[in-house]
CSV table of C-alpha atoms in Angstrom, one decimal:
chain,number,residue,atom,x,y,z
A,1,MET,CA,95.9,116.6,110.6
A,2,THR,CA,94.4,118.7,107.9
A,3,VAL,CA,91.0,120.3,108.3
A,4,ARG,CA,90.0,118.7,105.1
A,5,GLU,CA,90.7,115.2,106.4
A,6,LEU,CA,88.7,115.7,109.6
A,7,ASP,CA,85.8,117.3,107.8
A,8,ALA,CA,85.6,114.5,105.2
A,9,ALA,CA,85.6,111.9,108.0
A,10,GLY,CA,82.8,113.7,109.8
A,11,ILE,CA,84.9,114.5,112.9
A,12,HIS,CA,83.6,117.8,114.2
A,13,GLU,CA,84.0,117.9,118.0
A,14,PRO,CA,87.0,120.1,118.9
A,15,ALA,CA,88.6,117.7,121.4
A,16,LEU,CA,88.2,114.8,119.1
A,17,ARG,CA,89.7,116.7,116.2
A,18,ALA,CA,92.7,117.6,118.4
A,19,ALA,CA,93.1,113.9,119.4
A,20,TYR,CA,93.2,112.7,115.8
A,21,THR,CA,95.6,115.5,114.9
A,22,HIS,CA,97.9,114.3,117.7
A,23,CYS,CA,97.9,110.8,116.2
A,24,ARG,CA,98.7,112.1,112.8
A,25,GLY,CA,101.7,113.9,114.2
A,26,LEU,CA,102.9,110.6,115.8
A,27,ASN,CA,102.6,108.8,112.4
A,28,ALA,CA,104.3,111.6,110.5
A,29,ARG,CA,107.3,111.6,112.9
A,30,HIS,CA,107.8,108.0,113.7
A,31,GLY,CA,106.2,105.9,110.8
A,32,LYS,CA,107.4,107.7,107.7
A,33,THR,CA,106.8,104.7,105.4
A,34,TYR,CA,103.3,104.1,106.7
A,35,PHE,CA,102.6,107.8,106.7
A,36,LEU,CA,103.7,108.1,103.0
A,37,ALA,CA,101.4,105.2,102.0
A,38,THR,CA,98.5,106.6,104.0
A,39,ARG,CA,98.6,109.8,101.9
A,40,LEU,CA,97.3,107.7,99.1
A,41,LEU,CA,94.1,106.8,100.9
A,42,PRO,CA,90.9,108.9,100.4
A,43,VAL,CA,91.0,111.8,102.8
A,44,ASP,CA,88.0,110.5,104.9
A,45,ARG,CA,89.9,107.3,105.8
A,46,ARG,CA,93.2,108.7,106.9
A,47,PRO,CA,92.3,109.9,110.4
A,48,ALA,CA,91.3,106.3,111.4
A,49,VAL,CA,94.7,104.9,110.1
A,50,HIS,CA,96.5,107.6,112.1
A,51,ALA,CA,94.6,106.6,115.3
A,52,LEU,CA,95.5,103.0,114.8
A,53,TYR,CA,99.1,103.8,114.3
A,54,GLY,CA,99.1,106.1,117.4
A,55,PHE,CA,97.9,103.4,119.6
A,56,ALA,CA,100.4,100.8,118.3
A,57,ARG,CA,103.2,103.4,118.7
A,58,TRP,CA,102.3,104.2,122.3
A,59,ALA,CA,102.4,100.5,123.3
A,60,ASP,CA,105.7,100.0,121.4
A,61,ASP,CA,107.2,103.0,123.1
A,62,ILE,CA,106.3,101.6,126.6
A,63,VAL,CA,108.1,98.3,125.7
A,64,ASP,CA,111.2,99.7,124.1
A,65,ASP,CA,111.5,103.5,124.4
A,66,LEU,CA,110.4,104.2,128.0
A,67,ASP,CA,113.0,105.8,130.2
A,68,SER,CA,115.9,103.2,130.1
A,69,SER,CA,115.9,103.1,133.9
A,70,ALA,CA,112.3,101.7,133.9
A,71,THR,CA,112.2,98.1,135.1
A,72,PRO,CA,110.2,95.3,133.3
A,73,GLY,CA,107.7,95.6,136.2
A,74,GLU,CA,107.2,99.3,135.6
A,75,ARG,CA,106.8,98.8,131.9
A,76,ALA,CA,104.2,96.0,132.5
A,77,HIS,CA,102.4,98.3,134.9
A,78,ALA,CA,102.3,101.0,132.1
A,79,LEU,CA,100.9,98.5,129.6
A,80,LEU,CA,98.2,97.5,132.1
A,81,ALA,CA,97.3,101.2,132.6
A,82,LEU,CA,97.1,101.6,128.9
A,83,GLU,CA,94.8,98.6,128.6
A,84,ALA,CA,92.6,100.1,131.4
A,85,GLN,CA,92.3,103.4,129.5
A,86,LEU,CA,91.5,101.5,126.3
A,87,GLU,CA,88.7,99.5,128.0
A,88,ALA,CA,87.3,102.7,129.5
A,89,GLY,CA,87.4,104.4,126.1
A,90,LEU,CA,85.7,101.5,124.3
A,91,ARG,CA,83.0,101.6,127.0
A,92,ARG,CA,82.3,105.1,125.9
A,93,ASP,CA,83.7,106.6,129.1
A,94,ARG,CA,85.2,110.0,128.1
A,95,ALA,CA,88.9,109.4,127.5
A,96,THR,CA,91.2,112.2,128.4
A,97,GLU,CA,94.3,110.8,126.6
A,98,PRO,CA,94.2,111.9,123.0
A,99,VAL,CA,95.4,108.6,121.5
A,100,ILE,CA,92.7,106.6,123.4
A,101,ARG,CA,90.1,109.1,122.5
A,102,ALA,CA,90.8,108.8,118.8
A,103,LEU,CA,91.3,105.1,118.8
A,104,ALA,CA,88.0,104.4,120.7
A,105,ASP,CA,86.2,106.7,118.2
A,106,THR,CA,87.8,104.8,115.3
A,107,ALA,CA,86.9,101.4,116.8
A,108,ARG,CA,83.2,102.4,117.1
A,109,ARG,CA,83.0,104.0,113.7
A,110,TYR,CA,84.3,100.9,111.9
A,111,GLY,CA,83.2,98.2,114.3
A,112,ILE,CA,86.7,96.9,115.0
A,113,ASP,CA,86.8,93.9,117.3
A,114,ARG,CA,88.2,94.9,120.7
A,115,ARG,CA,90.1,91.6,120.8
A,116,HIS,CA,92.4,92.9,118.1
A,117,PHE,CA,93.6,95.5,120.6
A,118,THR,CA,93.8,93.3,123.6
A,119,ASP,CA,95.6,90.6,121.7
A,120,PHE,CA,98.1,93.2,120.6
A,121,LEU,CA,98.7,94.3,124.1
A,122,ALA,CA,99.2,90.7,125.2
A,123,SER,CA,102.0,90.3,122.7
A,124,MET,CA,103.5,93.6,123.9
A,125,ARG,CA,103.6,92.3,127.5
A,126,SER,CA,105.3,89.1,126.4
A,127,ASP,CA,108.2,91.2,125.0
A,128,LEU,CA,109.0,92.2,128.6
A,129,THR,CA,109.7,88.6,129.6
A,130,VAL,CA,110.4,86.6,126.4
A,131,GLY,CA,113.7,87.0,124.6
A,132,GLY,CA,113.5,84.4,121.9
A,133,TYR,CA,111.4,81.7,120.2
A,134,ALA,CA,112.1,78.0,119.6
A,135,SER,CA,110.2,77.7,116.3
A,136,TYR,CA,108.3,79.5,113.6
A,137,GLU,CA,105.1,78.1,115.1
A,138,GLU,CA,105.9,79.6,118.5
A,139,LEU,CA,106.9,82.9,116.9
A,140,GLY,CA,103.6,82.8,114.9
A,141,ARG,CA,101.6,82.7,118.1
A,142,TYR,CA,103.4,85.9,119.3
A,143,MET,CA,102.9,87.5,115.9
A,144,HIS,CA,99.2,87.0,115.8
A,145,GLY,CA,99.0,89.7,118.5
A,146,SER,CA,102.0,91.8,117.5
A,147,ALA,CA,101.3,91.9,113.7
A,148,ALA,CA,98.4,89.9,112.3
A,149,VAL,CA,95.9,91.9,114.3
A,150,ILE,CA,97.3,95.1,112.8
A,151,GLY,CA,96.1,94.0,109.4
A,152,LEU,CA,92.7,93.0,110.9
A,153,GLN,CA,92.3,96.4,112.5
A,154,MET,CA,93.0,98.1,109.2
A,155,LEU,CA,90.6,95.9,107.1
A,156,PRO,CA,87.3,97.6,108.1
A,157,VAL,CA,88.9,101.0,107.4
A,158,LEU,CA,90.2,100.0,104.0
A,159,GLY,CA,87.0,98.3,102.9
A,160,THR,CA,86.6,95.2,100.8
A,161,VAL,CA,84.7,94.3,97.6
A,162,GLY,CA,83.5,91.0,99.0
A,163,PRO,CA,83.0,89.3,102.3
A,164,ARG,CA,85.5,90.6,104.8
A,165,GLU,CA,86.3,87.2,106.1
A,166,GLN,CA,87.8,86.2,102.7
A,167,ALA,CA,90.3,89.1,102.8
A,168,ALA,CA,91.1,88.7,106.5
A,169,PRO,CA,93.8,85.9,106.2
A,170,HIS,CA,95.6,88.0,103.6
A,171,ALA,CA,95.4,91.1,105.7
A,172,ALA,CA,96.8,89.2,108.7
A,173,ALA,CA,99.6,87.8,106.5
A,174,LEU,CA,100.6,91.3,105.3
A,175,GLY,CA,100.8,92.5,108.9
A,176,VAL,CA,103.1,89.5,109.7
A,177,ALA,CA,105.2,90.1,106.5
A,178,PHE,CA,105.8,93.7,107.5
A,179,GLN,CA,106.9,92.8,111.0
A,180,LEU,CA,109.1,89.9,109.8
A,181,THR,CA,110.9,92.5,107.6
A,182,ASN,CA,111.3,94.8,110.6
A,183,PHE,CA,112.7,91.9,112.6
A,184,LEU,CA,115.3,91.1,109.9
A,185,ARG,CA,116.3,94.8,109.5
A,186,ASP,CA,116.5,95.4,113.2
A,187,VAL,CA,118.1,92.1,114.3
A,188,GLY,CA,121.2,93.9,115.7
A,189,GLU,CA,119.2,96.5,117.7
A,190,ASP,CA,116.8,93.8,119.0
A,191,LEU,CA,119.8,91.8,120.2
A,192,ASP,CA,121.0,94.8,122.2
A,193,ARG,CA,117.6,94.8,123.9
A,194,GLY,CA,117.9,91.1,124.8
A,195,ARG,CA,115.6,89.8,122.1
A,196,LEU,CA,116.0,87.7,119.0
A,197,TYR,CA,113.1,87.0,116.7
A,198,LEU,CA,114.8,84.4,114.5
A,199,PRO,CA,113.6,81.0,115.7
A,200,ALA,CA,116.2,78.8,117.4
A,201,GLU,CA,115.3,76.0,115.1
A,202,LEU,CA,116.4,78.1,112.1
A,203,LEU,CA,119.7,78.9,113.7
A,204,ALA,CA,120.3,75.3,114.6
A,205,ALA,CA,119.6,74.2,111.0
A,206,HIS,CA,122.6,76.3,109.9
A,207,GLY,CA,124.9,75.3,112.7
A,208,VAL,CA,124.9,78.5,114.8
A,209,ASP,CA,123.2,79.7,118.0
A,210,ARG,CA,122.2,82.9,119.7
A,211,GLU,CA,125.6,83.3,121.3
A,212,ARG,CA,127.2,83.3,117.8
A,213,PHE,CA,124.9,86.1,116.8
A,214,GLU,CA,125.8,88.1,119.9
A,215,TRP,CA,129.5,87.5,119.2
A,216,SER,CA,129.1,88.8,115.6
A,217,ARG,CA,127.2,91.8,116.9
A,218,SER,CA,129.8,92.7,119.5
A,219,THR,CA,132.9,92.1,117.5
A,220,GLY,CA,131.8,93.2,114.0
A,221,ALA,CA,133.1,89.9,112.6
A,222,ARG,CA,131.1,88.1,109.9
A,223,ASP,CA,130.2,84.4,109.8
A,224,ALA,CA,128.9,82.8,106.6
A,225,ARG,CA,126.6,80.6,108.6
A,226,ILE,CA,124.9,83.6,110.0
A,227,THR,CA,124.5,85.0,106.5
A,228,ASP,CA,122.8,81.7,105.6
A,229,VAL,CA,120.4,82.1,108.5
A,230,LEU,CA,119.5,85.6,107.4
A,231,ARG,CA,119.1,84.6,103.8
A,232,ALA,CA,116.7,81.8,104.8
A,233,ALA,CA,114.8,84.2,107.0
A,234,ALA,CA,114.4,86.6,104.1
A,235,ALA,CA,113.1,83.8,101.9
A,236,HIS,CA,110.5,82.9,104.5
A,237,ASN,CA,109.5,86.5,104.7
A,238,ARG,CA,109.0,86.7,100.9
A,239,ALA,CA,106.9,83.6,101.1
A,240,VAL,CA,104.6,85.4,103.6
A,241,TYR,CA,104.4,88.4,101.3
A,242,ARG,CA,103.2,86.1,98.6
A,243,ASP,CA,100.5,84.8,100.9
A,244,ALA,CA,99.4,88.4,101.5
A,245,LEU,CA,99.5,89.6,97.9
A,246,PRO,CA,96.1,88.3,96.6
A,247,GLY,CA,94.4,90.3,99.4
A,248,ILE,CA,95.2,93.6,97.7
A,249,ALA,CA,92.7,92.8,94.9
A,250,MET,CA,90.0,92.1,97.6
A,251,LEU,CA,90.3,95.6,99.0
A,252,ALA,CA,88.1,98.6,98.1
A,253,PRO,CA,89.6,100.0,94.9
A,254,VAL,CA,90.4,103.3,96.5
A,255,SER,CA,92.5,101.6,99.2
A,256,ARG,CA,94.6,99.4,96.8
A,257,PRO,CA,97.2,102.0,95.8
A,258,CYS,CA,98.0,102.7,99.4
A,259,ILE,CA,98.5,99.1,100.4
A,260,ARG,CA,100.3,98.2,97.1
A,261,THR,CA,102.7,101.1,97.8
A,262,ALA,CA,103.3,99.9,101.3
A,263,PHE,CA,103.8,96.4,100.0
A,264,VAL,CA,106.4,97.5,97.4
A,265,LEU,CA,108.3,99.8,99.8
A,266,TYR,CA,108.5,97.3,102.6
A,267,SER,CA,109.5,94.4,100.4
A,268,GLY,CA,112.1,96.8,99.1
A,269,ILE,CA,113.8,96.7,102.5
A,270,LEU,CA,114.4,93.0,101.9
A,271,ASP,CA,116.1,93.9,98.6
A,272,ALA,CA,118.2,96.4,100.4
A,273,ILE,CA,119.2,93.9,103.0
A,274,GLU,CA,120.2,91.4,100.3
A,275,ALA,CA,122.1,94.1,98.3
A,276,ASP,CA,124.1,94.9,101.5
A,277,GLY,CA,125.2,91.3,102.0
A,278,TYR,CA,122.8,90.7,105.0
A,279,ALA,CA,125.0,92.9,107.2
A,280,VAL,CA,122.1,93.7,109.5
A,281,LEU,CA,124.0,92.8,112.6
A,282,HIS,CA,126.3,95.8,111.8
A,283,ARG,CA,124.2,98.4,110.1
A,284,ARG,CA,120.6,99.2,109.1
A,285,ALA,CA,119.6,98.5,105.5
A,286,VAL,CA,117.8,101.5,103.9
A,287,VAL,CA,115.7,101.8,100.7
A,288,PRO,CA,117.3,104.5,98.5
A,289,ARG,CA,115.4,107.8,98.6
A,290,ARG,CA,115.1,107.7,94.8
A,291,ARG,CA,113.5,104.3,94.9
A,292,ARG,CA,111.0,105.5,97.6
A,293,ALA,CA,110.1,108.5,95.5
A,294,ALA,CA,109.5,106.4,92.4
A,295,VAL,CA,107.3,104.0,94.2
A,296,ALA,CA,105.3,106.8,95.9
A,297,LEU,CA,104.8,108.5,92.5
A,298,ASP,CA,103.5,105.3,91.0
A,299,GLY,CA,101.1,104.9,93.9
A,300,LEU,CA,99.9,108.5,93.5
A,301,VAL,CA,99.2,107.9,89.8
A,302,ARG,CA,97.2,104.8,90.7
A,303,ALA,CA,95.3,106.6,93.4
A,304,VAL,CA,94.3,109.5,91.2
A,305,ALA,CA,93.1,107.1,88.5
A,306,VAL,CA,91.0,105.1,91.0
A,307,ARG,CA,89.5,108.3,92.3
A,308,ALA,CA,88.6,109.4,88.8
A,309,VAL,CA,86.7,106.2,88.3
A,310,ARG,CA,85.0,106.6,91.7
A,311,ARG,CA,83.8,110.1,90.7
A,312,SER,CA,82.4,108.7,87.5
A,313,GLY,CA,80.2,106.4,89.5
A,314,ARG,CA,81.8,103.2,88.2
A,315,GLU,CA,83.5,102.0,91.4
A,316,GLU,CA,83.1,98.5,92.6
A,317,PRO,CA,80.9,97.9,95.7
A,318,VAL,CA,82.8,98.4,98.9
A,319,ALA,CA,82.2,96.9,102.4
A,320,GLY,CA,82.0,99.9,104.7
A,321,PRO,CA,82.2,100.6,108.4
A,322,CYS,CA,80.6,98.1,110.8
A,323,ASP,CA,80.1,95.3,108.2
A,324,ALA,CA,80.4,91.9,109.9
A,325,ALA,CA,84.0,91.3,111.0
A,326,PRO,CA,85.6,87.9,110.6
A,327,SER,CA,85.2,85.6,113.5
A,328,SER,CA,87.8,83.0,112.6
A,329,ARG,CA,91.4,83.4,113.6
A,330,PRO,CA,93.6,83.8,110.5
A,331,ARG,CA,96.5,81.5,109.7
A,332,VAL,CA,99.7,83.3,110.7
A,333,ALA,CA,103.2,82.6,109.5
A,334,GLY,CA,104.3,79.1,110.7
A,335,ALA,CA,107.1,77.1,109.3
A,336,PRO,CA,107.9,78.4,105.8
A,337,ALA,CA,104.5,79.4,104.7
A,338,PRO,CA,102.8,79.0,101.3
A,339,VAL,CA,104.1,81.9,99.3
A,340,ARG,CA,102.8,85.6,98.7
A,341,GLU,CA,104.1,89.3,98.5
A,342,GLU,CA,104.6,93.1,99.8
A,343,ALA,CA,105.1,97.1,99.8
A,344,VAL,CA,106.6,100.1,101.8
């Protein structure tokens, strides 16, 4: 993490600076799309985003990337240990682990509800025992913790121009939209891990089942009915993006270029999947580097323009750290949701 970012955020304690720098490294190495978009935020807000990413990455690594010999019980124990460290950090006990130290500091600075972290860990634990979902409604309950709360964690950091509770449902929807895109892109890899995030009801509607997906994955053969399932899943994903889109205008102006860029980049993955004939069981769809660069440049131009307005003193009012957080649980993707849109 740059000295400039830490100084701008008012982070001066050496151990805390080292903790945030560690989280920034995790984001830069493992979350290239998110890291690229984060560069469009004002420098004082970037450390908090890196801390939030670092925590999510740590939990995800326990579930999927821990030593392959680890049993589900050992992974569950590791998640419980992580939650215990989180609780201690949020109680202001001095955390020794850098990710927890940075996350606890971010949560206190911005008044982020601790339930957004515990709900996230609950969904991570379910990945150890649940390998599929019967319906979009059932999947939506899982995704409240795995995705919607990510948007809700981010909202206090990004700031809003009005009551935060008005923007909260859209922030939650964007978190869900991003994860639905990941599910579609990674369907083959997830099958290899024993999980399928496409609801059984969706498969049944097109005359296939999980076993047919596994057959296609293992043999490399294509089935038009599977393509129809994937096309329908992409359409549902785009509908959730459309639900999320109005929320960008509710954010602090300085945060909009970052989120708009993420929206465009991530929805671009859906375009790449479509262009590749929905072959996600056999290869990973990738947004062309030239397209990523063009989107990033557009985001940079927008960010510079907004900062110029900010320096002139004409920026809209922004809800800052510790403003009242929403108390109501946002609607998460259920059966094909009312429509809204995205970025990468």
